[in-house]
Amino acid sequence: MTEDEFDAFYAAAFPRLTGQLAAFTGDREEAQDVVQEAFVRAWDRRGAFLADEAPEAWIRTVAMRLAVSRWRRARRWLELVRRTPPPESVPGPDPDHTALVAALRQLPTAQRRVIVLHHLCDLSVERIASETGAPVGTVKARLFRGRAALAKHLAVDEPDTPAAPVTPATPVPPAVPVAPSAPVTPVRKESGRV
């Protein structure tokens, strides 16, 4: 079968086979997937196909076997999931993580990208520039502006609370007099200034 013959065969047989497999699987999208996969496999063998040897039957058989294999795989996965105990409850993200994600979402996309690439992916400024296609200076500016914006978004505003007056619980004793010490004499430097 030549490429042109195969193309004509595909155009004529695909809708018919998809309808047949949809009835078999009960899912039109699944039917399209397995029929397409069967045609891909047939493409590699198109030289061996002869128009009078019922290539449509071969493709239908392959598609049905693919569908059955997918069912078996899905059933095994479902059995595995049923046997696996449910995971223990996972704690939610901590408040710092949530605040960081919320602050990152408020940044412009370009700044957010360089912040994530630099601080979370540990990429150098030069590497970020090559990946994003931006000049190194632009990456540095975006990092600077992004950090400044993050600092504003993540700043913890502490409420202004007036300081309470300190009142001693016991009276303060009077200061103890200190004996005067000897007078300090200035040391002269070589320049002669004091």
N, CA, C and O atoms as a DFTB+ gen file, in Angstrom:
776 C
 N C O
     1  1       0.857      -1.171       0.000
     2  2       0.000       0.000       0.000
     3  2       0.902       1.232       0.000
     4  3       1.799       1.354       0.834
     5  1       0.662       2.126      -0.923
     6  2       1.470       3.341      -1.015
     7  2       0.973       4.360       0.009
     8  3      -0.058       4.166       0.653
     9  1       1.721       5.438       0.142
    10  2       1.308       6.482       1.084
    11  2      -0.030       7.081       0.690
    12  3      -0.874       7.320       1.554
    13  1      -0.241       7.324      -0.575
    14  2      -1.512       7.901      -1.037
    15  2      -2.663       6.934      -0.793
    16  3      -3.747       7.348      -0.382
    17  1      -2.437       5.654      -1.044
    18  2      -3.474       4.655      -0.781
    19  2      -3.774       4.574       0.709
    20  3      -4.929       4.444       1.113
    21  1      -2.718       4.651       1.525
    22  2      -2.917       4.595       2.975
    23  2      -3.700       5.818       3.453
    24  3      -4.584       5.699       4.301
    25  1      -3.373       6.994       2.906
    26  2      -4.104       8.210       3.280
    27  2      -5.580       8.090       2.933
    28  3      -6.440       8.472       3.727
    29  1      -5.876       7.565       1.756
    30  2      -7.273       7.390       1.345
    31  2      -7.964       6.361       2.237
    32  3      -9.114       6.545       2.634
    33  1      -7.250       5.272       2.549
    34  2      -7.791       4.249       3.451
    35  2      -8.086       4.840       4.823
    36  3      -9.141       4.582       5.403
    37  1      -7.148       5.638       5.344
    38  2      -7.333       6.272       6.656
    39  2      -8.569       7.170       6.645
    40  3      -9.393       7.106       7.556
    41  1      -8.695       8.005       5.615
    42  2      -9.825       8.940       5.538
    43  2     -11.151       8.202       5.488
    44  3     -12.140       8.669       6.053
    45  1     -11.186       7.068       4.827
    46  2     -12.442       6.317       4.712
    47  2     -12.716       5.472       5.948
    48  3     -13.867       5.372       6.374
    49  1     -11.695       4.865       6.530
    50  2     -11.899       3.882       7.599
    51  2     -11.922       4.492       9.006
    52  3     -12.572       3.947       9.898
    53  1     -11.234       5.597       9.213
    54  2     -11.138       6.136      10.581
    55  2     -12.507       6.430      11.195
    56  3     -12.755       5.993      12.318
    57  1     -13.410       7.147      10.519
    58  2     -14.702       7.420      11.155
    59  2     -15.499       6.134      11.445
    60  3     -16.156       6.029      12.481
    61  1     -15.436       5.184      10.547
    62  2     -16.156       3.927      10.720
    63  2     -15.594       3.139      11.908
    64  3     -16.342       2.647      12.753
    65  1     -14.265       3.030      11.953
    66  2     -13.626       2.294      13.052
    67  2     -13.838       2.996      14.393
    68  3     -14.031       2.342      15.419
    69  1     -13.803       4.309      14.380
    70  2     -14.028       5.053      15.624
    71  2     -15.433       4.788      16.143
    72  3     -15.622       4.617      17.348
    73  1     -16.428       4.751      15.252
    74  2     -17.799       4.440      15.673
    75  2     -17.908       3.042      16.245
    76  3     -18.593       2.835      17.247
    77  1     -17.241       2.077      15.623
    78  2     -17.290       0.700      16.109
    79  2     -16.626       0.574      17.475
    80  3     -17.146      -0.086      18.374
    81  1     -15.465       1.219      17.617
    82  2     -14.753       1.139      18.896
    83  2     -15.451       1.950      19.983
    84  3     -15.349       1.616      21.163
    85  1     -16.151       2.999      19.601
    86  2     -16.917       3.756      20.600
    87  2     -18.022       2.884      21.169
    88  3     -18.313       2.951      22.363
    89  1     -18.637       2.071      20.332
    90  2     -19.656       1.138      20.821
    91  2     -19.018       0.083      21.722
    92  3     -19.626      -0.355      22.698
    93  1     -17.798      -0.319      21.395
    94  2     -17.092      -1.338      22.171
    95  2     -16.636      -0.795      23.526
    96  3     -16.799      -1.456      24.551
    97  1     -16.062       0.419      23.525
    98  2     -15.500       0.976      24.764
    99  2     -16.505       1.785      25.566
   100  3     -16.385       1.894      26.786
   101  1     -17.497       2.354      24.886
   102  2     -18.440       3.222      25.576
   103  2     -17.915       4.632      25.753
   104  3     -18.533       5.443      26.442
   105  1     -16.790       4.931      25.142
   106  2     -16.168       6.248      25.288
   107  2     -15.599       6.661      23.928
   108  3     -14.661       6.040      23.427
   109  1     -16.159       7.692      23.345
   110  2     -15.742       8.107      22.000
   111  2     -14.280       8.572      21.978
   112  3     -13.544       8.240      21.049
   113  1     -13.862       9.324      22.977
   114  2     -12.468       9.793      23.009
   115  2     -11.487       8.632      23.143
   116  3     -10.442       8.614      22.494
   117  1     -11.832       7.666      23.988
   118  2     -10.989       6.479      24.125
   119  2     -10.929       5.725      22.797
   120  3      -9.872       5.230      22.405
   121  1     -12.062       5.643      22.114
   122  2     -12.109       4.968      20.814
   123  2     -11.210       5.678      19.806
   124  3     -10.465       5.030      19.071
   125  1     -11.278       6.989      19.771
   126  2     -10.418       7.734      18.853
   127  2      -8.946       7.487      19.167
   128  3      -8.133       7.329      18.256
   129  1      -8.603       7.453      20.450
   130  2      -7.207       7.216      20.842
   131  2      -6.708       5.848      20.369
   132  3      -5.632       5.748      19.779
   133  1      -7.489       4.795      20.628
   134  2      -7.003       3.459      20.267
   135  2      -6.998       3.250      18.758
   136  3      -6.106       2.577      18.240
   137  1      -7.969       3.809      18.039
   138  2      -7.965       3.692      16.577
   139  2      -6.775       4.445      16.002
   140  3      -6.112       3.959      15.085
   141  1      -6.506       5.619      16.533
   142  2      -5.347       6.393      16.063
   143  2      -4.054       5.631      16.322
   144  3      -3.172       5.587      15.466
   145  1      -3.943       5.032      17.505
   146  2      -2.745       4.253      17.823
   147  2      -2.617       3.059      16.867
   148  3      -1.516       2.741      16.418
   149  1      -3.713       2.414      16.563
   150  2      -3.680       1.290      15.617
   151  2      -3.238       1.758      14.239
   152  3      -2.467       1.066      13.574
   153  1      -3.708       2.915      13.799
   154  2      -3.266       3.438      12.503
   155  2      -1.780       3.788      12.523
   156  3      -1.095       3.607      11.516
   157  1      -1.279       4.278      13.633
   158  2       0.153       4.575      13.738
   159  2       0.957       3.291      13.575
   160  3       1.976       3.267      12.884
   161  1       0.491       2.231      14.217
   162  2       1.189       0.944      14.086
   163  2       1.077       0.401      12.660
   164  3       2.007      -0.217      12.141
   165  1      -0.078       0.643      12.041
   166  2      -0.271       0.173      10.665
   167  2       0.612       0.951       9.692
   168  3       1.049       0.405       8.679
   169  1       0.874       2.218       9.991
   170  2       1.701       3.049       9.114
   171  2       3.073       2.417       8.907
   172  3       3.614       2.424       7.801
   173  1       3.625       1.872       9.987
   174  2       4.938       1.242       9.889
   175  2       4.895      -0.016       9.023
   176  3       5.927      -0.429       8.496
   177  1       3.717      -0.635       8.866
   178  2       3.583      -1.870       8.089
   179  2       2.825      -1.649       6.784
   180  3       2.381      -2.616       6.166
   181  1       2.672      -0.442       6.365
   182  2       1.834      -0.150       5.205
   183  2       2.333      -0.840       3.942
   184  3       1.547      -1.110       3.035
   185  1       3.606      -1.123       3.874
   186  2       4.148      -1.818       2.709
   187  2       3.642      -3.250       2.616
   188  3       3.507      -3.796       1.520
   189  1       3.360      -3.864       3.773
   190  2       2.889      -5.249       3.789
   191  2       1.375      -5.352       3.593
   192  3       0.862      -6.426       3.279
   193  1       0.664      -4.243       3.776
   194  2      -0.794      -4.261       3.593
   195  2      -1.147      -4.326       2.119
   196  3      -0.560      -3.637       1.285
   197  1      -2.079      -5.136       1.835
   198  2      -2.645      -5.184       0.495
   199  2      -4.111      -4.801       0.611
   200  3      -4.787      -5.209       1.554
   201  1      -4.589      -4.047      -0.308
   202  2      -5.960      -3.555      -0.244
   203  2      -6.972      -4.691      -0.203
   204  3      -8.048      -4.529       0.373
   205  1      -6.655      -5.842      -0.803
   206  2      -7.620      -6.935      -0.831
   207  2      -7.501      -7.877       0.369
   208  3      -8.224      -8.871       0.428
   209  1      -6.624      -7.601       1.312
   210  2      -6.436      -8.464       2.479
   211  2      -7.095      -7.909       3.728
   212  3      -6.727      -8.334       4.823
   213  1      -8.019      -7.014       3.638
   214  2      -8.796      -6.477       4.755
   215  2      -7.928      -5.808       5.816
   216  3      -7.884      -6.267       6.957
   217  1      -7.241      -4.734       5.454
   218  2      -6.437      -4.034       6.460
   219  2      -7.318      -3.415       7.558
   220  3      -6.851      -3.203       8.677
   221  1      -8.560      -3.130       7.251
   222  2      -9.459      -2.561       8.256
   223  2      -9.690      -3.550       9.395
   224  3      -9.791      -3.146      10.553
   225  1      -9.772      -4.820       9.082
   226  2      -9.950      -5.843      10.120
   227  2      -8.723      -5.891      11.030
   228  3      -8.843      -6.049      12.245
   229  1      -7.540      -5.753      10.423
   230  2      -6.316      -5.762      11.221
   231  2      -6.303      -4.569      12.179
   232  3      -5.986      -4.712      13.359
   233  1      -6.651      -3.397      11.660
   234  2      -6.645      -2.195      12.495
   235  2      -7.702      -2.296      13.595
   236  3      -7.454      -1.887      14.730
   237  1      -8.897      -2.847      13.263
   238  2      -9.942      -3.005      14.270
   239  2      -9.473      -3.951      15.375
   240  3      -9.708      -3.692      16.556
   241  1      -8.813      -5.043      14.996
   242  2      -8.323      -6.012      15.978
   243  2      -7.274      -5.368      16.886
   244  3      -7.314      -5.531      18.105
   245  1      -6.347      -4.646      16.287
   246  2      -5.312      -3.971      17.083
   247  2      -5.946      -2.943      18.013
   248  3      -5.565      -2.858      19.180
   249  1      -6.904      -2.164      17.522
   250  2      -7.552      -1.141      18.343
   251  2      -8.301      -1.780      19.505
   252  3      -8.261      -1.264      20.622
   253  1      -8.991      -2.910      19.256
   254  2      -9.716      -3.579      20.345
   255  2      -8.747      -4.127      21.388
   256  3      -9.009      -4.051      22.589
   257  1      -7.643      -4.671      20.928
   258  2      -6.639      -5.176      21.881
   259  2      -6.031      -4.037      22.700
   260  3      -5.771      -4.188      23.893
   261  1      -5.812      -2.909      22.051
   262  2      -5.313      -1.744      22.794
   263  2      -6.322      -1.297      23.850
   264  3      -5.948      -0.975      24.978
   265  1      -7.589      -1.279      23.483
   266  2      -8.629      -0.874      24.431
   267  2      -8.680      -1.829      25.616
   268  3      -8.788      -1.392      26.762
   269  1      -8.604      -3.134      25.349
   270  2      -8.623      -4.126      26.427
   271  2      -7.398      -3.952      27.319
   272  3      -7.504      -4.049      28.542
   273  1      -6.240      -3.698      26.718
   274  2      -5.020      -3.489      27.513
   275  2      -5.172      -2.273      28.418
   276  3      -4.740      -2.300      29.571
   277  1      -5.775      -1.217      27.912
   278  2      -5.990      -0.019      28.737
   279  2      -6.941      -0.323      29.878
   280  3      -6.738       0.150      30.996
   281  1      -7.983      -1.110      29.611
   282  2      -8.916      -1.484      30.674
   283  2      -8.191      -2.266      31.765
   284  3      -8.367      -2.007      32.956
   285  1      -7.377      -3.225      31.338
   286  2      -6.646      -4.040      32.321
   287  2      -5.713      -3.171      33.153
   288  3      -5.623      -3.329      34.371
   289  1      -5.026      -2.259      32.493
   290  2      -4.126      -1.353      33.213
   291  2      -4.907      -0.492      34.199
   292  3      -4.473      -0.294      35.334
   293  1      -6.049       0.016      33.771
   294  2      -6.874       0.852      34.650
   295  2      -7.412       0.035      35.821
   296  3      -7.468       0.521      36.951
   297  1      -7.805      -1.204      35.549
   298  2      -8.332      -2.056      36.623
   299  2      -7.240      -2.358      37.640
   300  3      -7.487      -2.304      38.845
   301  1      -6.027      -2.676      37.167
   302  2      -4.914      -2.933      38.090
   303  2      -4.610      -1.708      38.939
   304  3      -4.350      -1.817      40.137
   305  1      -4.644      -0.543      38.306
   306  2      -4.382       0.692      39.048
   307  2      -5.463       0.909      40.099
   308  3      -5.162       1.289      41.230
   309  1      -6.722       0.668      39.733
   310  2      -7.827       0.841      40.673
   311  2      -7.700      -0.122      41.845
   312  3      -7.943       0.259      42.990
   313  1      -7.319      -1.374      41.568
   314  2      -7.123      -2.339      42.651
   315  2      -5.995      -1.901      43.567
   316  3      -6.091      -2.036      44.787
   317  1      -4.946      -1.387      42.994
   318  2      -3.825      -0.907      43.798
   319  2      -4.253       0.260      44.678
   320  3      -3.889       0.332      45.852
   321  1      -5.023       1.163      44.105
   322  2      -5.488       2.323      44.876
   323  2      -6.402       1.879      46.009
   324  3      -6.330       2.413      47.116
   325  1      -7.255       0.911      45.734
   326  2      -8.172       0.431      46.777
   327  2      -7.422      -0.248      47.908
   328  3      -7.816      -0.130      49.068
   329  1      -6.330      -0.966      47.585
   330  2      -5.552      -1.650      48.623
   331  2      -4.673      -0.701      49.433
   332  3      -4.326      -0.998      50.576
   333  1      -4.324       0.407      48.862
   334  2      -3.454       1.354      49.540
   335  2      -4.276       2.143      50.556
   336  3      -5.316       2.708      50.216
   337  1      -3.807       2.178      51.805
   338  2      -4.576       2.933      52.806
   339  2      -4.540       4.424      52.491
   340  3      -3.589       4.914      51.881
   341  1      -5.566       5.133      52.906
   342  2      -5.562       6.579      52.648
   343  2      -4.408       7.243      53.396
   344  3      -4.047       6.816      54.493
   345  1      -3.848       8.257      52.819
   346  2      -2.726       8.925      53.494
   347  2      -3.204       9.629      54.756
   348  3      -4.353      10.054      54.872
   349  1      -2.276       9.730      55.686
   350  2      -2.595      10.471      56.899
   351  2      -2.853      11.917      56.515
   352  3      -2.389      12.403      55.483
   353  1      -3.594      12.576      57.359
   354  2      -3.906      13.967      57.026
   355  2      -2.615      14.770      56.929
   356  3      -1.728      14.683      57.778
   357  1      -2.553      15.522      55.903
   358  2      -1.368      16.336      55.647
   359  2      -1.685      17.747      56.106
   360  3      -2.707      18.317      55.723
   361  1      -0.814      18.307      56.920
   362  2      -1.092      19.676      57.359
   363  2      -1.027      20.643      56.177
   364  3      -0.283      20.426      55.220
   365  1      -1.791      21.677      56.257
   366  2      -1.796      22.690      55.210
   367  2      -0.502      23.473      55.213
   368  3       0.342      23.284      56.089
   369  1      -0.345      24.332      54.259
   370  2       0.884      25.134      54.209
   371  2       0.948      26.082      55.405
   372  3      -0.073      26.546      55.912
   373  1       2.165      26.350      55.834
   374  2       2.323      27.250      56.973
   375  2       2.009      28.687      56.540
   376  3       2.040      28.989      55.347
   377  1       1.715      29.551      57.471
   378  2       1.329      30.926      57.137
   379  2       2.391      31.687      56.336
   380  3       2.049      32.510      55.487
   381  1       3.675      31.420      56.597
   382  2       4.728      32.109      55.850
   383  2       4.688      31.725      54.367
   384  3       4.839      32.575      53.490
   385  1       4.483      30.437      54.106
   386  2       4.405      29.975      52.718
   387  2       3.201      30.600      52.025
   388  3       3.301      31.058      50.886
   389  1       2.085      30.616      52.700
   390  2       0.875      31.197      52.124
   391  2       1.071      32.684      51.843
   392  3       0.647      33.183      50.801
   393  1       1.706      33.382      52.763
   394  2       1.947      34.811      52.561
   395  2       2.902      35.045      51.394
   396  3       2.713      35.981      50.617
   397  1       3.925      34.203      51.264
   398  2       4.867      34.345      50.159
   399  2       4.179      34.115      48.815
   400  3       4.392      34.876      47.871
   401  1       3.365      33.082      48.724
   402  2       2.663      32.796      47.473
   403  2       1.715      33.944      47.124
   404  3       1.637      34.360      45.968
   405  1       1.001      34.449      48.120
   406  2       0.088      35.573      47.878
   407  2       0.859      36.810      47.417
   408  3       0.409      37.526      46.522
   409  1       2.014      37.060      48.023
   410  2       2.824      38.220      47.632
   411  2       3.387      38.033      46.226
   412  3       3.422      38.983      45.443
   413  1       3.828      36.815      45.897
   414  2       4.350      36.559      44.552
   415  2       3.269      36.761      43.489
   416  3       3.556      37.239      42.391
   417  1       2.046      36.400      43.812
   418  2       0.950      36.567      42.849
   419  2       0.672      38.033      42.549
   420  3       0.112      38.353      41.500
   421  1       1.048      38.911      43.436
   422  2       0.792      40.335      43.233
   423  2       1.867      40.993      42.369
   424  3       1.690      42.124      41.917
   425  1       2.968      40.300      42.141
   426  2       4.047      40.857      41.321
   427  2       3.708      40.725      39.836
   428  3       2.975      39.817      39.443
   429  1       4.238      41.627      39.015
   430  2       4.107      41.437      37.567
   431  2       4.803      40.133      37.152
   432  3       5.741      39.684      37.811
   433  1       4.340      39.545      36.074
   434  2       4.838      38.238      35.642
   435  2       6.356      38.225      35.457
   436  3       7.016      37.278      35.882
   437  1       6.908      39.242      34.841
   438  2       8.353      39.265      34.575
   439  2       9.148      39.275      35.877
   440  3      10.151      38.574      36.002
   441  1       8.699      40.071      36.846
   442  2       9.398      40.121      38.134
   443  2       9.231      38.797      38.880
   444  3      10.186      38.282      39.461
   445  1       8.021      38.254      38.862
   446  2       7.770      36.992      39.549
   447  2       8.654      35.886      38.961
   448  3       9.207      35.071      39.700
   449  1       8.785      35.861      37.634
   450  2       9.589      34.820      36.986
   451  2      11.044      34.893      37.442
   452  3      11.622      33.870      37.810
   453  1      11.648      36.086      37.426
   454  2      13.064      36.167      37.805
   455  2      13.257      35.910      39.294
   456  3      14.276      35.343      39.689
   457  1      12.307      36.312      40.126
   458  2      12.401      36.029      41.565
   459  2      12.383      34.520      41.793
   460  3      13.209      33.995      42.539
   461  1      11.460      33.834      41.164
   462  2      11.359      32.385      41.334
   463  2      12.596      31.687      40.779
   464  3      13.156      30.810      41.437
   465  1      13.029      32.064      39.578
   466  2      14.195      31.421      38.985
   467  2      15.455      31.645      39.816
   468  3      16.277      30.741      39.963
   469  1      15.603      32.849      40.357
   470  2      16.828      33.162      41.106
   471  2      16.796      32.570      42.515
   472  3      17.755      31.926      42.941
   473  1      15.712      32.784      43.226
   474  2      15.685      32.403      44.644
   475  2      15.185      30.984      44.890
   476  3      15.618      30.343      45.848
   477  1      14.301      30.485      44.063
   478  2      13.779      29.145      44.299
   479  2      14.479      28.088      43.445
   480  3      14.631      26.943      43.872
   481  1      14.903      28.468      42.246
   482  2      15.592      27.518      41.364
   483  2      17.110      27.671      41.425
   484  3      17.834      26.894      40.801
   485  1      17.592      28.649      42.158
   486  2      19.031      28.899      42.334
   487  2      19.768      29.122      41.016
   488  3      20.891      28.646      40.846
   489  1      19.149      29.835      40.093
   490  2      19.821      30.153      38.835
   491  2      20.540      31.488      38.966
   492  3      20.090      32.387      39.676
   493  1      21.652      31.599      38.277
   494  2      22.403      32.854      38.275
   495  2      21.678      33.872      37.398
   496  3      20.805      33.522      36.604
   497  1      22.053      35.118      37.556
   498  2      21.451      36.183      36.759
   499  2      21.720      35.936      35.275
   500  3      20.838      36.145      34.441
   501  1      22.920      35.497      34.946
   502  2      23.270      35.238      33.559
   503  2      22.433      34.101      32.976
   504  3      21.993      34.167      31.828
   505  1      22.220      33.067      33.772
   506  2      21.415      31.918      33.313
   507  2      19.960      32.341      33.105
   508  3      19.320      31.929      32.138
   509  1      19.446      33.162      34.014
   510  2      18.069      33.667      33.876
   511  2      17.957      34.488      32.602
   512  3      16.978      34.376      31.865
   513  1      18.974      35.319      32.347
   514  2      18.962      36.138      31.137
   515  2      18.923      35.265      29.892
   516  3      18.194      35.568      28.948
   517  1      19.691      34.196      29.877
   518  2      19.691      33.334      28.690
   519  2      18.380      32.569      28.549
   520  3      17.930      32.332      27.428
   521  1      17.762      32.178      29.655
   522  2      16.496      31.439      29.577
   523  2      15.321      32.335      29.209
   524  3      14.415      31.910      28.493
   525  1      15.334      33.564      29.692
   526  2      14.204      34.451      29.425
   527  2      14.412      35.307      28.192
   528  3      13.456      35.888      27.679
   529  1      15.638      35.397      27.706
   530  2      15.914      36.223      26.542
   531  2      16.016      37.702      26.877
   532  3      16.020      38.539      25.975
   533  1      16.096      38.032      28.142
   534  2      16.218      39.426      28.571
   535  2      17.684      39.743      28.834
   536  3      18.446      38.851      29.206
   537  1      18.094      40.995      28.647
   538  2      19.475      41.370      28.970
   539  2      19.750      41.215      30.473
   540  3      18.832      41.269      31.292
   541  1      21.010      41.024      30.812
   542  2      21.406      40.839      32.206
   543  2      20.961      42.025      33.058
   544  3      20.470      41.837      34.170
   545  1      21.128      43.244      32.547
   546  2      20.720      44.438      33.293
   547  2      19.227      44.444      33.574
   548  3      18.802      44.865      34.650
   549  1      18.434      43.988      32.633
   550  2      16.988      43.922      32.828
   551  2      16.641      42.904      33.903
   552  3      15.761      43.147      34.730
   553  1      17.326      41.769      33.895
   554  2      17.089      40.747      34.918
   555  2      17.423      41.307      36.296
   556  3      16.678      41.099      37.253
   557  1      18.553      42.023      36.395
   558  2      18.938      42.613      37.679
   559  2      17.911      43.638      38.138
   560  3      17.570      43.689      39.320
   561  1      17.420      44.450      37.218
   562  2      16.409      45.458      37.570
   563  2      15.121      44.782      38.030
   564  3      14.498      45.217      38.999
   565  1      14.729      43.725      37.338
   566  2      13.506      43.008      37.739
   567  2      13.667      42.362      39.103
   568  3      12.735      42.351      39.906
   569  1      14.858      41.821      39.364
   570  2      15.119      41.253      40.694
   571  2      15.022      42.334      41.766
   572  3      14.402      42.130      42.810
   573  1      15.634      43.472      41.505
   574  2      15.617      44.566      42.474
   575  2      14.189      45.023      42.751
   576  3      13.770      45.138      43.902
   577  1      13.447      45.282      41.665
   578  2      12.068      45.756      41.826
   579  2      11.172      44.688      42.439
   580  3      10.299      44.991      43.252
   581  1      11.391      43.458      42.052
   582  2      10.592      42.372      42.612
   583  2      10.841      42.186      44.095
   584  3       9.902      41.973      44.862
   585  1      12.111      42.266      44.510
   586  2      12.432      42.153      45.941
   587  2      11.823      43.300      46.725
   588  3      11.296      43.101      47.820
   589  1      11.894      44.505      46.165
   590  2      11.321      45.667      46.854
   591  2       9.810      45.499      46.997
   592  3       9.250      45.781      48.057
   593  1       9.153      45.043      45.941
   594  2       7.703      44.840      46.008
   595  2       7.358      43.729      46.991
   596  3       6.389      43.844      47.742
   597  1       8.139      42.659      46.992
   598  2       7.891      41.583      47.954
   599  2       8.063      42.061      49.381
   600  3       7.290      41.692      50.265
   601  1       9.078      42.884      49.605
   602  2       9.305      43.408      50.956
   603  2       8.096      44.216      51.426
   604  3       7.704      44.133      52.590
   605  1       7.509      44.993      50.521
   606  2       6.322      45.760      50.895
   607  2       5.147      44.842      51.195
   608  3       4.418      45.050      52.165
   609  1       4.970      43.831      50.362
   610  2       3.843      42.916      50.545
   611  2       4.002      42.035      51.775
   612  3       3.016      41.649      52.402
   613  1       5.252      41.718      52.119
   614  2       5.492      40.816      53.241
   615  2       5.795      41.528      54.543
   616  3       5.983      40.878      55.571
   617  1       5.847      42.868      54.518
   618  2       6.156      43.625      55.731
   619  2       5.082      43.366      56.774
   620  3       3.886      43.379      56.483
   621  1       5.538      43.133      57.988
   622  2       4.617      42.889      59.082
   623  2       4.353      44.227      59.760
   624  3       5.253      44.842      60.331
   625  1       3.119      44.657      59.686
   626  2       2.741      45.905      60.329
   627  2       2.385      45.613      61.775
   628  3       1.405      44.930      62.072
   629  1       3.225      46.160      62.684
   630  2       2.944      45.974      64.101
   631  2       2.104      47.150      64.566
   632  3       2.415      48.301      64.260
   633  1       1.038      46.863      65.305
   634  2       0.189      47.958      65.767
   635  2       0.957      48.860      66.734
   636  3       1.764      48.396      67.539
   637  1       0.681      50.165      66.631
   638  2       1.319      51.118      67.539
   639  2       0.644      51.005      68.899
   640  3      -0.539      51.306      69.058
   641  1       1.424      50.567      69.864
   642  2       0.886      50.465      71.228
   643  2       1.682      51.412      72.094
   644  3       2.912      51.367      72.106
   645  1       0.990      52.266      72.817
   646  2       1.738      53.191      73.679
   647  2       2.426      52.415      74.791
   648  3       1.899      51.440      75.327
   649  1       3.630      52.887      75.118
   650  2       4.374      52.248      76.192
   651  2       3.728      52.598      77.522
   652  3       3.414      53.756      77.798
   653  1       3.541      51.585      78.328
   654  2       2.929      51.805      79.641
   655  2       3.949      52.472      80.549
   656  3       5.130      52.127      80.515
   657  1       3.504      53.424      81.361
   658  2       4.459      54.068      82.264
   659  2       4.983      53.064      83.284
   660  3       4.251      52.224      83.809
   661  1       6.281      53.188      83.540
   662  2       6.906      52.284      84.492
   663  2       6.807      52.905      85.870
   664  3       7.279      54.016      86.111
   665  1       6.199      52.181      86.741
   666  2       6.115      52.649      88.135
   667  2       6.805      51.607      88.991
   668  3       6.417      50.438      88.990
   669  1       7.817      52.022      89.716
   670  2       8.535      51.046      90.538
   671  2       7.638      50.539      91.658
   672  3       6.855      51.284      92.247
   673  1       7.777      49.276      91.923
   674  2       6.988      48.682      92.999
   675  2       7.549      49.076      94.347
   676  3       6.796      49.186      95.315
   677  1       8.851      49.292      94.437
   678  2       9.473      49.711      95.694
   679  2      10.206      51.008      95.434
   680  3      10.675      51.245      94.321
   681  1      10.311      51.841      96.436
   682  2      11.024      53.101      96.215
   683  2      12.492      52.850      95.880
   684  3      13.109      51.914      96.389
   685  1      13.041      53.705      95.011
   686  2      14.440      53.596      94.606
   687  2      15.291      54.229      95.699
   688  3      15.031      55.356      96.119
   689  1      16.334      53.487      96.171
   690  2      17.189      54.061      97.221
   691  2      17.991      55.221      96.660
   692  3      18.260      55.262      95.460
   693  1      18.376      56.155      97.503
   694  2      19.170      57.282      97.029
   695  2      20.518      56.804      96.510
   696  3      21.027      55.768      96.936
   697  1      21.091      57.570      95.583
   698  2      22.375      57.222      94.990
   699  2      23.457      57.250      96.037
   700  3      23.466      58.109      96.919
   701  1      24.374      56.302      95.935
   702  2      25.490      56.218      96.864
   703  2      26.575      57.148      96.356
   704  3      26.950      57.068      95.186
   705  1      27.095      58.038      97.212
   706  2      28.142      58.938      96.746
   707  2      29.405      58.166      96.388
   708  3      29.768      57.200      97.059
   709  1      30.067      58.602      95.326
   710  2      31.285      57.963      94.845
   711  2      32.437      58.918      95.122
   712  3      32.334      60.127      94.909
   713  1      33.536      58.344      95.602
   714  2      34.708      59.159      95.907
   715  2      35.289      59.702      94.618
   716  3      35.387      58.962      93.639
   717  1      35.685      60.985      94.581
   718  2      36.250      61.547      93.365
   719  2      37.566      60.866      93.022
   720  3      38.337      60.508      93.913
   721  1      37.815      60.694      91.769
   722  2      39.055      60.045      91.335
   723  2      40.081      61.117      91.013
   724  3      39.780      62.310      91.028
   725  1      41.277      60.682      90.725
   726  2      42.362      61.606      90.404
   727  2      42.063      62.284      89.078
   728  3      41.480      61.652      88.197
   729  1      42.438      63.548      88.899
   730  2      42.173      64.242      87.645
   731  2      42.927      63.599      86.489
   732  3      44.038      63.097      86.657
   733  1      42.312      63.622      85.330
   734  2      42.891      63.032      84.127
   735  2      43.687      64.108      83.418
   736  3      43.196      65.210      83.172
   737  1      44.921      63.770      83.095
   738  2      45.765      64.738      82.390
   739  2      45.860      64.328      80.935
   740  3      46.043      63.146      80.644
   741  1      45.740      65.260      80.023
   742  2      45.802      64.917      78.605
   743  2      47.199      64.487      78.202
   744  3      48.193      64.979      78.737
   745  1      47.266      63.562      77.252
   746  2      48.539      63.067      76.741
   747  2      48.839      63.842      75.476
   748  3      47.990      63.996      74.599
   749  1      50.069      64.325      75.402
   750  2      50.450      65.099      74.227
   751  2      50.941      64.174      73.135
   752  3      51.696      63.232      73.381
   753  1      50.502      64.458      71.933
   754  2      50.975      63.692      70.792
   755  2      52.189      64.370      70.222
   756  3      52.544      65.473      70.638
   757  1      52.832      63.721      69.269
   758  2      54.049      64.262      68.682
   759  2      53.807      65.583      67.983
   760  3      54.711      66.412      67.882
   761  1      52.598      65.782      67.503
   762  2      52.345      67.044      66.795
   763  2      52.259      68.206      67.765
   764  3      52.283      69.365      67.351
   765  1      52.160      67.910      69.033
   766  2      52.146      68.976      69.994
   767  2      50.739      69.412      70.355
   768  3      50.574      70.272      71.221
   769  1      49.730      68.857      69.730
   770  2      48.352      69.215      70.073
   771  2      47.838      68.298      71.154
   772  3      48.291      67.166      71.327
   773  1      46.884      68.827      71.866
   774  2      46.274      68.040      72.936
   775  2      45.095      67.317      72.399
   776  3      44.428      66.590      73.135
